CSV table of C-alpha atoms and ligand atoms in Angstrom, one decimal:
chain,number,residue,atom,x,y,z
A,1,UNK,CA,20.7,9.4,-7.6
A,2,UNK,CA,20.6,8.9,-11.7
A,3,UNK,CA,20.3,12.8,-13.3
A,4,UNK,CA,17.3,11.8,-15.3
A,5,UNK,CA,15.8,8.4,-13.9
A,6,UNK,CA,13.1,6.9,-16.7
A,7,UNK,CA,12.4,4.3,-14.6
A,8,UNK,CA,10.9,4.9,-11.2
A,9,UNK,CA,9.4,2.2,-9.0
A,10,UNK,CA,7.4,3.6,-6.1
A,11,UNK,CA,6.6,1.5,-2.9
A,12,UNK,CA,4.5,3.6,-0.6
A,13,UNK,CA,2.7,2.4,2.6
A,14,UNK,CA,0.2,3.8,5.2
A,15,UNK,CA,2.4,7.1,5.8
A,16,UNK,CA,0.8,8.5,2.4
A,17,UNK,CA,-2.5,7.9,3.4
A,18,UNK,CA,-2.0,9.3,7.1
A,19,UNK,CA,-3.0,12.9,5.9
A,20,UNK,CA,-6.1,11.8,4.2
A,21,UNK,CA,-7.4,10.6,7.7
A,22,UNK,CA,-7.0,6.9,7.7
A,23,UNK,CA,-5.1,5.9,10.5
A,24,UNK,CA,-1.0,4.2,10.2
A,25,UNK,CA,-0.3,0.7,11.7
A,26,UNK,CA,2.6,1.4,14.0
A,27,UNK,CA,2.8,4.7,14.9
A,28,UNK,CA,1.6,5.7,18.6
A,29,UNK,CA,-2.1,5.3,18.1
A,30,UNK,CA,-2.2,4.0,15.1
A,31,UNK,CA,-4.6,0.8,14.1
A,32,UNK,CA,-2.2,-2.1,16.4
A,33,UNK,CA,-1.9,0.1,18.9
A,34,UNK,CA,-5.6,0.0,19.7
A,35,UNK,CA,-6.4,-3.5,18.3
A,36,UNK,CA,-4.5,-6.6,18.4
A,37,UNK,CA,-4.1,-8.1,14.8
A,38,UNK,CA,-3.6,-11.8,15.6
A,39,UNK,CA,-7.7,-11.6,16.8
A,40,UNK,CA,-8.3,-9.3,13.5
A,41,UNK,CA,-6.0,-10.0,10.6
A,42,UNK,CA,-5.2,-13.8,10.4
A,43,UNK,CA,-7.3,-16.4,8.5
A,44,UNK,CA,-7.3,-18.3,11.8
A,45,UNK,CA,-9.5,-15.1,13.4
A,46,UNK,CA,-11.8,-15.4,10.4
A,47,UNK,CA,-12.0,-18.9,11.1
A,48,UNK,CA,-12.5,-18.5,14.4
A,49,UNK,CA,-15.0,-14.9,14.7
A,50,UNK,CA,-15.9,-13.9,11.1
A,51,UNK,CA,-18.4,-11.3,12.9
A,52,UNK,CA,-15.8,-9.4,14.2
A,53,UNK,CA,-13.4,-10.0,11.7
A,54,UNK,CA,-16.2,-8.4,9.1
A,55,UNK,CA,-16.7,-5.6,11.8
A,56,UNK,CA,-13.8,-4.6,11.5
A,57,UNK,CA,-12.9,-4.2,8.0
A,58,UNK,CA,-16.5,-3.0,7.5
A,59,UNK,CA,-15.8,-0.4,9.8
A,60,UNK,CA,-12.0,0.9,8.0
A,61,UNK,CA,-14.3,0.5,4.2
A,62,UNK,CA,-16.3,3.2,5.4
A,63,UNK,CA,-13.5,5.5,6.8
A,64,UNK,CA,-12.5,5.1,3.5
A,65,UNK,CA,-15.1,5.7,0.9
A,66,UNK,CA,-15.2,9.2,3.2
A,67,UNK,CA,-11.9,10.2,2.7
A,68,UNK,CA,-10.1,11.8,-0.3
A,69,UNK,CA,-6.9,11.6,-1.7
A,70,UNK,CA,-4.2,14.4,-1.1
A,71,UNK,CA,-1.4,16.0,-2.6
A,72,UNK,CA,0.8,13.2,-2.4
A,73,UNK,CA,-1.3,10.7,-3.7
A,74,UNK,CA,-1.8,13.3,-6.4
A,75,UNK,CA,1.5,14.3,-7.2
A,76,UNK,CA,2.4,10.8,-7.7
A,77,UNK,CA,0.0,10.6,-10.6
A,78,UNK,CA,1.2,13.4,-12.0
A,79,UNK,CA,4.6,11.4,-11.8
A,80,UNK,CA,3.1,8.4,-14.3
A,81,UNK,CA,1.6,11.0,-17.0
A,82,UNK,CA,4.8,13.1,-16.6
A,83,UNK,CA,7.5,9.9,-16.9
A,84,UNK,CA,5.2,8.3,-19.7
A,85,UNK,CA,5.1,11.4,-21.3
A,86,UNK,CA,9.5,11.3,-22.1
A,87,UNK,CA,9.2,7.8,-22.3
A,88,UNK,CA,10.0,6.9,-19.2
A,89,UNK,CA,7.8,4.7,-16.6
A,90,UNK,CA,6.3,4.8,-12.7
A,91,UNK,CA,5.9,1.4,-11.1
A,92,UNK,CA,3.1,2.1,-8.1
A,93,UNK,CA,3.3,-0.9,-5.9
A,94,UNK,CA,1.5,-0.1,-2.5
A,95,UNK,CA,1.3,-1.9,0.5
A,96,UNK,CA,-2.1,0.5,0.9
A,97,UNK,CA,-5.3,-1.4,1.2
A,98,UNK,CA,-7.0,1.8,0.3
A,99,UNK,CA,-7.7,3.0,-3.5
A,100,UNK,CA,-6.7,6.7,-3.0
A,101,UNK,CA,-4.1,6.4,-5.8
A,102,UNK,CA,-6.7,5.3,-8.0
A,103,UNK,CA,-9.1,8.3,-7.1
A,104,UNK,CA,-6.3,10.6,-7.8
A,105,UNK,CA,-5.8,9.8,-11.0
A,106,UNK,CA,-2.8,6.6,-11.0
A,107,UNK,CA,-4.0,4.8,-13.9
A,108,UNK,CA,-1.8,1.3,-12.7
A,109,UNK,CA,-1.2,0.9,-9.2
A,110,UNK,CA,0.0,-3.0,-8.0
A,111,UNK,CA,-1.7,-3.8,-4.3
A,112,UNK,CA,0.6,-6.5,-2.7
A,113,UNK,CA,-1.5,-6.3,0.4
A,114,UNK,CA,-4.8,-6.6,-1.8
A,115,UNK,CA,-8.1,-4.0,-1.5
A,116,UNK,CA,-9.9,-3.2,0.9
A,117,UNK,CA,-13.3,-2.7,-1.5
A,118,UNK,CA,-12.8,-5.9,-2.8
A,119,UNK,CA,-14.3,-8.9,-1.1
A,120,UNK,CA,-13.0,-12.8,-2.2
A,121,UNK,CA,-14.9,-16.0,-1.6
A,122,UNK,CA,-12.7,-17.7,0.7
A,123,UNK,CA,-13.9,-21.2,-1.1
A,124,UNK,CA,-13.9,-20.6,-4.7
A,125,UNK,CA,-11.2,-17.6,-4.8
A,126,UNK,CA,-13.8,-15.1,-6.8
A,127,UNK,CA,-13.1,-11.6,-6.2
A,128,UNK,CA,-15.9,-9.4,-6.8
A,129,UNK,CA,-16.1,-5.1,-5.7
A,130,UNK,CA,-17.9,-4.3,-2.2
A,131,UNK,CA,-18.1,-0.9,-1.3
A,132,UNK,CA,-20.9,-1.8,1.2
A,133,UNK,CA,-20.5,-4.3,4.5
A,134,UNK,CA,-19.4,-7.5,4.6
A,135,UNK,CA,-21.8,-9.9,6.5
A,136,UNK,CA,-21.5,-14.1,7.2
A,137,UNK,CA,-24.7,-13.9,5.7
A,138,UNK,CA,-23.8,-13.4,2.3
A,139,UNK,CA,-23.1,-16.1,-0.4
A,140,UNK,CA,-21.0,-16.1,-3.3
A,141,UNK,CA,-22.2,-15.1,-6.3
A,142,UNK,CA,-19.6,-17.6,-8.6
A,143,UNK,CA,-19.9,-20.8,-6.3
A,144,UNK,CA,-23.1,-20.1,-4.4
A,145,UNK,CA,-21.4,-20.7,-0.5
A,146,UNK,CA,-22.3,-18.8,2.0
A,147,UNK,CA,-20.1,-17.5,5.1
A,148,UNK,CA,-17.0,-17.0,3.2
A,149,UNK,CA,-17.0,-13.7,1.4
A,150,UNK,CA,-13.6,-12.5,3.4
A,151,UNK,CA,-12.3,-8.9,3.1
A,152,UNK,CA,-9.8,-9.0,-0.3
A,153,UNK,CA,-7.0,-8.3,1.8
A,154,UNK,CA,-3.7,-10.2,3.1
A,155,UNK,CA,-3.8,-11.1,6.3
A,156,UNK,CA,-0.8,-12.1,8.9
A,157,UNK,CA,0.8,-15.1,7.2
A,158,UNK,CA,-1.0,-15.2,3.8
A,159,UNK,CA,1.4,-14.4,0.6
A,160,UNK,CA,1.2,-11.2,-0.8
A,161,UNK,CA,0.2,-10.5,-4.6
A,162,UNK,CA,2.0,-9.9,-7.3
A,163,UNK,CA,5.6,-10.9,-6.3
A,164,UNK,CA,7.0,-11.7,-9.6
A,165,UNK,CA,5.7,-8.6,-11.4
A,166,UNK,CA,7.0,-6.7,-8.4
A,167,UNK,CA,10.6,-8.4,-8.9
A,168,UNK,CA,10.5,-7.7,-12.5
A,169,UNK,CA,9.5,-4.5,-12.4
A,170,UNK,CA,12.4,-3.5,-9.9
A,171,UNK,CA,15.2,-4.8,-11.8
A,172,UNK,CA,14.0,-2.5,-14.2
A,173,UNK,CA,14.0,0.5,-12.3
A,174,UNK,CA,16.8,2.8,-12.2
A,175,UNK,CA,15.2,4.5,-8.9
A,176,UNK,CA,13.6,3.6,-5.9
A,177,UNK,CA,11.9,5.2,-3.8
A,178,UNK,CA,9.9,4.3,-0.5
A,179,UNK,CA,7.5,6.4,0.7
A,180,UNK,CA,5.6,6.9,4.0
A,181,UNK,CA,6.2,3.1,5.2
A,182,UNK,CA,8.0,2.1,8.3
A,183,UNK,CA,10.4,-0.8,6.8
A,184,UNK,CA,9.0,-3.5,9.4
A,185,UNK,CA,6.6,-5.9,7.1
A,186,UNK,CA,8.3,-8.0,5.1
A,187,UNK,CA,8.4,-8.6,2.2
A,188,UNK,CA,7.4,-5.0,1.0
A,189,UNK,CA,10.9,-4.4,3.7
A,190,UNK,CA,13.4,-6.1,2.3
A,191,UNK,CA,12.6,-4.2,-1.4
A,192,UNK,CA,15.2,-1.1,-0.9
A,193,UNK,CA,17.6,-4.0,0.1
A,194,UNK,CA,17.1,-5.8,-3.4
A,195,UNK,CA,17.3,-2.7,-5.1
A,196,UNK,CA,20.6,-1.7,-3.1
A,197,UNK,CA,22.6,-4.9,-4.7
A,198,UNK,CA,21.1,-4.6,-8.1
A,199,UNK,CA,23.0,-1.3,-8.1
A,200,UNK,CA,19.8,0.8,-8.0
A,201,UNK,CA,19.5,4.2,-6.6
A,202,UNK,CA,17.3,4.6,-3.7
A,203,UNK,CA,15.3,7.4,-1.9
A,204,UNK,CA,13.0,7.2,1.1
A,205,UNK,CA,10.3,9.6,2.0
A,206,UNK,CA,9.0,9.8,5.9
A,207,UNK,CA,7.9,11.4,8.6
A,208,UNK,CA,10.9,10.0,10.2
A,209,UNK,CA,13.9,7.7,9.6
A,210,UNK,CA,12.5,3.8,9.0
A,211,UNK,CA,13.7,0.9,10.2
A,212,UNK,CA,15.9,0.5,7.2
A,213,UNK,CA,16.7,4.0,6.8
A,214,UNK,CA,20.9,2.8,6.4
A,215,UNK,CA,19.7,1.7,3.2
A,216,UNK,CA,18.6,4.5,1.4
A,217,UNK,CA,21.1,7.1,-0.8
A,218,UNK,CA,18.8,10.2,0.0
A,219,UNK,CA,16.1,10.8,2.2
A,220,UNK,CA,13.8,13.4,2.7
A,221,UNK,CA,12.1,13.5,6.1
A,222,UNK,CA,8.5,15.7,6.6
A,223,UNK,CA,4.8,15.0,5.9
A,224,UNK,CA,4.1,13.3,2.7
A,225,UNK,CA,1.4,15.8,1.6
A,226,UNK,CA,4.5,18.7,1.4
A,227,UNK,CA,7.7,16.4,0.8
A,228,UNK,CA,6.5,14.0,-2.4
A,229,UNK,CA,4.9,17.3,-4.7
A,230,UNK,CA,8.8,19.0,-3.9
A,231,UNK,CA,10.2,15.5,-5.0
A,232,UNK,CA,7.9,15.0,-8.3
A,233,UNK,CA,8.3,18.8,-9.0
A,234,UNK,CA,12.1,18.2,-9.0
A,235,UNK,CA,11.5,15.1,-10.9
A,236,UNK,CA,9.8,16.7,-13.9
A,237,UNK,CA,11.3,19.6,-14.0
A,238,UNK,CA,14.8,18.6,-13.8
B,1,NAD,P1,3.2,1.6,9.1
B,1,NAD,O1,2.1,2.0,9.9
B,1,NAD,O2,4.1,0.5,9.7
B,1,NAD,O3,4.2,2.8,8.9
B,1,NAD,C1,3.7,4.1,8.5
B,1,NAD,C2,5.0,5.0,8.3
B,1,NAD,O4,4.4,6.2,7.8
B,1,NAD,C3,5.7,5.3,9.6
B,1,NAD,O5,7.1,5.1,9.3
B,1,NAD,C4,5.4,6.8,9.8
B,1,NAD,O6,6.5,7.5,10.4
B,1,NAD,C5,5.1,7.3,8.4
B,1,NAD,N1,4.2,8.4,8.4
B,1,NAD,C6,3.1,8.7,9.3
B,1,NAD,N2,2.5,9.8,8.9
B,1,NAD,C7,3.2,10.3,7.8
B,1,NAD,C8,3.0,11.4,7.0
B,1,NAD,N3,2.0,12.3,7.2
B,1,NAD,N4,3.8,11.6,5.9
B,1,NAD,C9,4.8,10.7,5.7
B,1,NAD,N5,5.0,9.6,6.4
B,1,NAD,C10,4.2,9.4,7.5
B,1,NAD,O7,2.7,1.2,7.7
B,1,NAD,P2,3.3,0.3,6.5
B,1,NAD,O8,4.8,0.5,6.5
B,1,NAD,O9,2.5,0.6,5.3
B,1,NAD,O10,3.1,-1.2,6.8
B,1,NAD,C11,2.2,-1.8,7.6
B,1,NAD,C12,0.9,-2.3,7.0
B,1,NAD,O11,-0.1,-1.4,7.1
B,1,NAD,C13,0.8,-2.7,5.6
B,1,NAD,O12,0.7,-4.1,5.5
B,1,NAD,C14,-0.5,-2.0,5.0
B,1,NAD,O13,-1.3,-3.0,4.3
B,1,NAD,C15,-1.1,-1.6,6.3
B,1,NAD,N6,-2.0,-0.4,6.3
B,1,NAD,C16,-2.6,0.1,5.3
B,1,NAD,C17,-3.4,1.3,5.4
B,1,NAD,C18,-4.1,1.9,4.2
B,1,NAD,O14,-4.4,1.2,3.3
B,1,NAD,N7,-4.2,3.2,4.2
B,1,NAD,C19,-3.5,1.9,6.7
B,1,NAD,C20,-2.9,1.3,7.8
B,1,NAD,C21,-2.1,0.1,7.6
């Protein structure tokens, strides 16, 4: 790893979250282990059931407004003031749906999997804050049509946001570092593996070894809330 890295690009996924009480994708009974995504997550299910589509996404926005951030999401804010501070930079792209980052204090955090308290008209492409349910009921507010105000999140087989920034922003890093996300969705995956052949130094943080965990320099394997604090400590006081 560089001595002094300025700039850091962070990519973390549901691992960070885990400890804050909202629930992982892959592990053992994590999200797809109790619900099948292709009747959840796809705009074909919208399409097809937007009642239970909305269910269930209402259901995860209020596990979230309950829960709080933890020491991880914390310590990486503290990693942005700290690296700004010497004139260096964090890039936060998340995989996250949730806005725990935010509520910890991140001041720029890039979703490429969108937000979960954001809802978009599926018509007219507004995106507008919802904290509350979702319901085929309601209209949108820019284009007036009702029945298509879809969770502001990417589903199975839509693009994710903000690609090029997140390209840009990586072949600017001189660190990378992946943390609490299992390596099997693409393209957040196939990051470390772009980083790798610019020549970048990279770093994964996990409960356990990925499915790309060949590609990493360094890793540190343990619960997020414990293992990133030690890292950003180490980062700012080095
Ligand atoms: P994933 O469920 O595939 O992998 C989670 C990883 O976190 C696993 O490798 C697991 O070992 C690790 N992990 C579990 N508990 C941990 C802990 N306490 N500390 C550190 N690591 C821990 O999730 P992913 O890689 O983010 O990708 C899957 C998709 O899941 C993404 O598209 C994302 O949008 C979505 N998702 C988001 C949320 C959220 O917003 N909080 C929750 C679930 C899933």
């Amino acid at each position: 790893m560089a001595d002094h890295p300025k700039s850091v690009f962070v990519l973390t996924g549901a691992g960070i979250s885990a400890e804050s009480g909202l629930g992982t994708f892959r592990d053992a009974g994590g999200i797809w282990a109790t619900f099948d995504p292709m009747t959840l997550a796809t705009p074909e299910a919208f399409a097809r059931d937007p009642e239970t589509v909305q269910a269930f996404y209402n259901a995860r926005r209020q596990n979230l407004v309950a829960a709080e951030p933890n020491p991880a999401h914390r310590a990486l804010a503290r990693l942005e003031a700290g690296l700004a501070a010497r004139g260096g930079s964090l890039t936060l792209v998340t995989q996250n749906i949730d806005d725990l980052h935010e509520r910890a204090g991140h001041r720029e955090v890039l979703h490429m999997h969108g937000e979960l308290l954001k809802a978009r008209c599926a018509s007219c492409e507004a995106v507008v804050e919802a904290r509350a349910d979702l319901s085929t009921a309601d209209s949108c507010g820019t284009c007036g049509r009702t029945g298509g105000m879809r969770p502001h999140v990417v589903w199975f087989g839509e693009i994710p946001f903000h690609l090029d920034a997140i390209e840009e922003r990586l072949m600017a890093a001189d660190l990378f570092v992946a943390i609490g996300t299992s390596g099997a969705v693409y393209p957040a995956a196939g990051l470390v593996g772009a980083a790798r052949q610019a020549g970048i130094a990279t770093r994964e943080i996990n409960l356990e070894p990925s499915d790309n965990a060949y590609l990493f320099d360094e890793a540190d394997y343990g619960r997020a809330s414990e293992a990133v604090p030690r890292w950003v400590e180490a980062m700012l006081g080095g």
